[in-house]
PDB file of C-alpha atoms in Angstrom:
ATOM      1  CA  MET A   1      -3.070 -73.770   2.721  1.00 80.00           C
ATOM      2  CA  TYR A   2       0.647 -72.993   2.678  1.00 83.00           C
ATOM      3  CA  ASP A   3       0.022 -69.252   2.976  1.00 84.00           C
ATOM      4  CA  GLU A   4      -2.261 -69.775   5.966  1.00 84.00           C
ATOM      5  CA  PHE A   5       0.234 -72.102   7.664  1.00 86.00           C
ATOM      6  CA  ASN A   6       3.121 -69.684   7.032  1.00 86.00           C
ATOM      7  CA  ALA A   7       1.050 -66.845   8.524  1.00 84.00           C
ATOM      8  CA  LEU A   8       0.490 -68.942  11.667  1.00 85.00           C
ATOM      9  CA  ILE A   9       4.218 -69.655  11.937  1.00 87.00           C
ATOM     10  CA  LYS A  10       5.115 -65.991  11.311  1.00 87.00           C
ATOM     11  CA  ASN A  11       2.737 -64.919  14.098  1.00 84.00           C
ATOM     12  CA  ARG A  12       4.341 -67.459  16.460  1.00 89.00           C
ATOM     13  CA  MET A  13       1.040 -69.171  17.198  1.00 89.00           C
ATOM     14  CA  TRP A  14       2.779 -72.112  18.827  1.00 93.00           C
ATOM     15  CA  GLU A  15       6.097 -73.667  19.633  1.00 94.00           C
ATOM     16  CA  LEU A  16       6.961 -77.318  19.180  1.00 96.00           C
ATOM     17  CA  VAL A  17       7.661 -79.120  22.456  1.00 97.00           C
ATOM     18  CA  PRO A  18       8.024 -82.751  23.536  1.00 97.00           C
ATOM     19  CA  ARG A  19       4.648 -84.259  24.378  1.00 95.00           C
ATOM     20  CA  PRO A  20       4.040 -83.883  28.130  1.00 95.00           C
ATOM     21  CA  PRO A  21       2.851 -87.048  29.875  1.00 92.00           C
ATOM     22  CA  ASN A  22      -0.861 -87.098  30.785  1.00 88.00           C
ATOM     23  CA  ALA A  23      -1.542 -83.850  28.872  1.00 88.00           C
ATOM     24  CA  ASN A  24      -4.781 -83.387  26.949  1.00 87.00           C
ATOM     25  CA  ILE A  25      -3.694 -82.982  23.321  1.00 91.00           C
ATOM     26  CA  ILE A  26      -6.334 -81.514  21.031  1.00 89.00           C
ATOM     27  CA  ARG A  27      -6.609 -82.129  17.298  1.00 90.00           C
ATOM     28  CA  SER A  28      -6.689 -79.603  14.488  1.00 89.00           C
ATOM     29  CA  MET A  29      -8.266 -79.592  11.057  1.00 88.00           C
ATOM     30  CA  TRP A  30      -8.370 -77.419   7.967  1.00 89.00           C
ATOM     31  CA  ILE A  31     -11.717 -75.847   7.110  1.00 87.00           C
ATOM     32  CA  PHE A  32     -12.327 -74.854   3.491  1.00 89.00           C
ATOM     33  CA  SER A  33     -15.048 -72.390   2.525  1.00 87.00           C
ATOM     34  CA  HIS A  34     -16.084 -69.910  -0.151  1.00 84.00           C
ATOM     35  CA  LYS A  35     -16.382 -66.220   0.570  1.00 83.00           C
ATOM     36  CA  LYS A  36     -19.127 -64.447  -1.322  1.00 85.00           C
ATOM     37  CA  LYS A  37     -19.608 -60.824  -2.287  1.00 86.00           C
ATOM     38  CA  TYR A  38     -22.558 -58.750  -1.113  1.00 84.00           C
ATOM     39  CA  ASP A  39     -24.520 -59.824  -4.210  1.00 89.00           C
ATOM     40  CA  ASP A  40     -23.959 -63.532  -3.409  1.00 86.00           C
ATOM     41  CA  THR A  41     -21.427 -64.085  -6.204  1.00 89.00           C
ATOM     42  CA  PHE A  42     -18.180 -65.936  -5.574  1.00 85.00           C
ATOM     43  CA  GLU A  43     -15.272 -63.840  -4.272  1.00 84.00           C
ATOM     44  CA  LEU A  44     -12.541 -66.209  -3.078  1.00 82.00           C
ATOM     45  CA  HIS A  45     -11.654 -69.545  -1.485  1.00 81.00           C
ATOM     46  CA  LYS A  46     -10.923 -69.402   2.239  1.00 82.00           C
ATOM     47  CA  ILE A  47      -8.997 -71.860   4.348  1.00 85.00           C
ATOM     48  CA  ARG A  48      -8.517 -71.819   8.085  1.00 84.00           C
ATOM     49  CA  LEU A  49      -6.793 -74.044  10.629  1.00 86.00           C
ATOM     50  CA  VAL A  50      -9.130 -74.696  13.539  1.00 83.00           C
ATOM     51  CA  SER A  51      -8.626 -76.607  16.743  1.00 83.00           C
ATOM     52  CA  ASP A  52     -11.002 -79.243  18.029  1.00 78.00           C
ATOM     53  CA  GLY A  53     -12.005 -77.365  21.181  1.00 72.00           C
ATOM     54  CA  LYS A  54     -14.721 -79.839  22.100  1.00 67.00           C
ATOM     55  CA  THR A  55     -12.040 -82.103  23.579  1.00 67.00           C
ATOM     56  CA  GLN A  56     -10.838 -79.364  25.934  1.00 64.00           C
ATOM     57  CA  GLN A  57     -11.582 -79.872  29.610  1.00 63.00           C
ATOM     58  CA  ILE A  58     -12.692 -76.924  31.744  1.00 66.00           C
ATOM     59  CA  GLY A  59     -10.225 -76.488  34.587  1.00 59.00           C
ATOM     60  CA  VAL A  60      -7.533 -78.481  32.769  1.00 56.00           C
ATOM     61  CA  ASP A  61      -6.708 -76.669  29.531  1.00 56.00           C
ATOM     62  CA  CYS A  62      -9.371 -73.969  29.485  1.00 62.00           C
ATOM     63  CA  GLY A  63     -11.185 -71.827  31.988  1.00 62.00           C
ATOM     64  CA  GLU A  64     -14.694 -70.495  31.891  1.00 63.00           C
ATOM     65  CA  THR A  65     -16.047 -69.957  28.378  1.00 63.00           C
ATOM     66  CA  PHE A  66     -17.149 -66.522  27.239  1.00 65.00           C
ATOM     67  CA  ASN A  67     -18.982 -64.928  24.342  1.00 66.00           C
ATOM     68  CA  PRO A  68     -18.808 -61.140  23.948  1.00 69.00           C
ATOM     69  CA  VAL A  69     -22.187 -59.779  22.897  1.00 77.00           C
ATOM     70  CA  VAL A  70     -23.212 -56.233  22.043  1.00 81.00           C
ATOM     71  CA  LYS A  71     -26.322 -55.098  23.886  1.00 86.00           C
ATOM     72  CA  PRO A  72     -29.241 -54.207  21.589  1.00 90.00           C
ATOM     73  CA  ALA A  73     -29.533 -50.834  23.358  1.00 92.00           C
ATOM     74  CA  THR A  74     -25.960 -50.018  22.322  1.00 88.00           C
ATOM     75  CA  ILE A  75     -26.680 -50.825  18.679  1.00 89.00           C
ATOM     76  CA  ARG A  76     -29.860 -48.713  18.736  1.00 94.00           C
ATOM     77  CA  THR A  77     -27.981 -45.793  20.317  1.00 94.00           C
ATOM     78  CA  ILE A  78     -25.183 -45.887  17.737  1.00 92.00           C
ATOM     79  CA  LEU A  79     -27.633 -46.138  14.833  1.00 94.00           C
ATOM     80  CA  SER A  80     -29.745 -43.309  16.246  1.00 96.00           C
ATOM     81  CA  LEU A  81     -26.699 -41.054  16.629  1.00 96.00           C
ATOM     82  CA  ALA A  82     -25.509 -41.864  13.115  1.00 95.00           C
ATOM     83  CA  LEU A  83     -28.916 -41.157  11.579  1.00 96.00           C
ATOM     84  CA  SER A  84     -29.519 -37.904  13.440  1.00 97.00           C
ATOM     85  CA  ASN A  85     -26.021 -36.596  12.632  1.00 97.00           C
ATOM     86  CA  HIS A  86     -25.992 -37.858   9.010  1.00 96.00           C
ATOM     87  CA  TRP A  87     -22.946 -40.035   9.695  1.00 95.00           C
ATOM     88  CA  SER A  88     -22.186 -42.935   7.420  1.00 93.00           C
ATOM     89  CA  ILE A  89     -21.854 -46.384   8.950  1.00 90.00           C
ATOM     90  CA  HIS A  90     -19.330 -48.935   7.749  1.00 87.00           C
ATOM     91  CA  GLN A  91     -19.137 -52.586   8.664  1.00 80.00           C
ATOM     92  CA  LEU A  92     -15.715 -53.686   9.837  1.00 75.00           C
ATOM     93  CA  ASP A  93     -14.441 -57.212   9.479  1.00 68.00           C
ATOM     94  CA  VAL A  94     -11.180 -57.749  11.336  1.00 66.00           C
ATOM     95  CA  LYS A  95      -9.180 -60.376   9.485  1.00 65.00           C
ATOM     96  CA  ASN A  96      -8.070 -63.188  11.775  1.00 64.00           C
ATOM     97  CA  ALA A  97      -9.307 -61.314  14.850  1.00 63.00           C
ATOM     98  CA  PHE A  98      -9.314 -64.359  17.114  1.00 66.00           C
ATOM     99  CA  LEU A  99      -5.692 -65.087  16.267  1.00 68.00           C
ATOM    100  CA  HIS A 100      -4.459 -62.016  18.112  1.00 72.00           C
ATOM    101  CA  GLY A 101      -5.452 -63.002  21.645  1.00 79.00           C
ATOM    102  CA  ASP A 102      -2.780 -64.326  24.003  1.00 80.00           C
ATOM    103  CA  LEU A 103      -3.596 -67.514  25.902  1.00 84.00           C
ATOM    104  CA  LYS A 104      -3.210 -67.713  29.662  1.00 82.00           C
ATOM    105  CA  GLU A 105      -3.871 -71.451  29.828  1.00 84.00           C
ATOM    106  CA  ILE A 106      -1.485 -74.173  28.714  1.00 87.00           C
ATOM    107  CA  VAL A 107      -2.945 -75.868  25.637  1.00 88.00           C
ATOM    108  CA  TYR A 108      -1.323 -78.554  23.495  1.00 92.00           C
ATOM    109  CA  MET A 109      -2.323 -79.516  19.967  1.00 92.00           C
ATOM    110  CA  TYR A 110      -1.095 -82.205  17.595  1.00 93.00           C
ATOM    111  CA  GLN A 111       0.891 -80.839  14.680  1.00 93.00           C
ATOM    112  CA  PRO A 112      -1.273 -80.293  11.577  1.00 91.00           C
ATOM    113  CA  HIS A 113      -1.018 -83.539   9.561  1.00 86.00           C
ATOM    114  CA  GLU A 114       0.170 -81.871   6.386  1.00 87.00           C
ATOM    115  CA  PHE A 115       2.892 -79.913   8.187  1.00 91.00           C
ATOM    116  CA  VAL A 116       4.513 -82.292  10.667  1.00 92.00           C
ATOM    117  CA  HIS A 117       8.044 -81.059  11.350  1.00 94.00           C
ATOM    118  CA  PRO A 118      10.432 -83.676   9.903  1.00 92.00           C
ATOM    119  CA  ALA A 119      13.006 -83.205  12.692  1.00 94.00           C
ATOM    120  CA  ALA A 120      10.390 -83.451  15.471  1.00 94.00           C
ATOM    121  CA  PRO A 121       7.483 -85.641  14.332  1.00 94.00           C
ATOM    122  CA  GLN A 122       6.569 -86.709  17.894  1.00 95.00           C
ATOM    123  CA  TYR A 123       6.451 -83.143  19.223  1.00 96.00           C
ATOM    124  CA  VAL A 124       3.198 -81.289  19.863  1.00 96.00           C
ATOM    125  CA  CYS A 125       2.294 -77.626  19.489  1.00 95.00           C
ATOM    126  CA  HIS A 126       2.225 -75.593  22.695  1.00 95.00           C
ATOM    127  CA  ILE A 127      -0.334 -72.997  21.600  1.00 91.00           C
ATOM    128  CA  ARG A 128       0.612 -69.433  22.584  1.00 90.00           C
ATOM    129  CA  LYS A 129      -2.168 -67.451  20.917  1.00 87.00           C
ATOM    130  CA  SER A 130      -5.849 -68.119  20.478  1.00 83.00           C
ATOM    131  CA  LEU A 131      -6.823 -70.303  17.574  1.00 84.00           C
ATOM    132  CA  TYR A 132     -10.261 -70.714  16.027  1.00 80.00           C
ATOM    133  CA  GLY A 133     -12.119 -73.500  17.786  1.00 79.00           C
ATOM    134  CA  LEU A 134     -10.507 -73.086  21.204  1.00 80.00           C
ATOM    135  CA  LYS A 135     -13.026 -72.549  23.969  1.00 76.00           C
ATOM    136  CA  GLN A 136     -11.065 -69.583  25.304  1.00 78.00           C
ATOM    137  CA  ALA A 137     -10.543 -67.860  21.916  1.00 78.00           C
ATOM    138  CA  PRO A 138     -13.401 -65.341  22.358  1.00 77.00           C
ATOM    139  CA  ARG A 139     -12.184 -64.415  25.864  1.00 78.00           C
ATOM    140  CA  ALA A 140      -8.558 -64.002  24.749  1.00 80.00           C
ATOM    141  CA  TRP A 141      -9.584 -61.755  21.845  1.00 79.00           C
ATOM    142  CA  TYR A 142     -11.949 -59.729  24.030  1.00 81.00           C
ATOM    143  CA  ASP A 143      -9.290 -59.230  26.728  1.00 83.00           C
ATOM    144  CA  ARG A 144      -6.781 -57.934  24.192  1.00 84.00           C
ATOM    145  CA  PHE A 145      -9.354 -55.699  22.482  1.00 84.00           C
ATOM    146  CA  THR A 146     -10.555 -54.293  25.828  1.00 85.00           C
ATOM    147  CA  HIS A 147      -6.983 -53.572  26.934  1.00 89.00           C
ATOM    148  CA  TYR A 148      -6.349 -51.611  23.728  1.00 89.00           C
ATOM    149  CA  ILE A 149      -9.631 -49.686  23.883  1.00 89.00           C
ATOM    150  CA  MET A 150      -9.019 -48.689  27.490  1.00 91.00           C
ATOM    151  CA  ARG A 151      -5.453 -47.660  26.633  1.00 94.00           C
ATOM    152  CA  ILE A 152      -6.818 -45.102  24.162  1.00 94.00           C
ATOM    153  CA  ARG A 153      -9.102 -43.772  26.915  1.00 91.00           C
ATOM    154  CA  PHE A 154     -12.400 -45.470  26.210  1.00 88.00           C
ATOM    155  CA  VAL A 155     -14.409 -46.550  29.239  1.00 84.00           C
ATOM    156  CA  CYS A 156     -16.057 -49.959  29.651  1.00 76.00           C
ATOM    157  CA  SER A 157     -19.774 -49.907  30.361  1.00 73.00           C
ATOM    158  CA  LYS A 158     -21.255 -51.906  33.210  1.00 69.00           C
TER     159      LYS A 158
END
């Protein structure tokens, strides 16, 4: 848990600020899980800080929600090209992908219970980057990914 928290601090996920009056403050929680290998045997313990996005209010601390989805035709095309050209295909799992998107909205979260700053216990976290559980996390990640892909001269399909 300490490693995960330190990674969030290192990536400047939030800054501590005095609690604004009348602001919607969301909660956070730690999620524990087990990661398994391809053969269903245990690989490692995982822990992740997630926000309670269900308390977010559209138009207040989040905009329209979004879920990026790959079209089935795109998957079929890629697989067909790979098969006909004898290319190998590798699955890619981007570690902490959602944590790299920058937020446009102002979102406040209570400090994680186990890590309340002793000098500022009444302060809240002004979230700067997307966090698992936020309604806008998929959009923030997608926007950053799209910007990078277009910068290296890929073209977005319609």
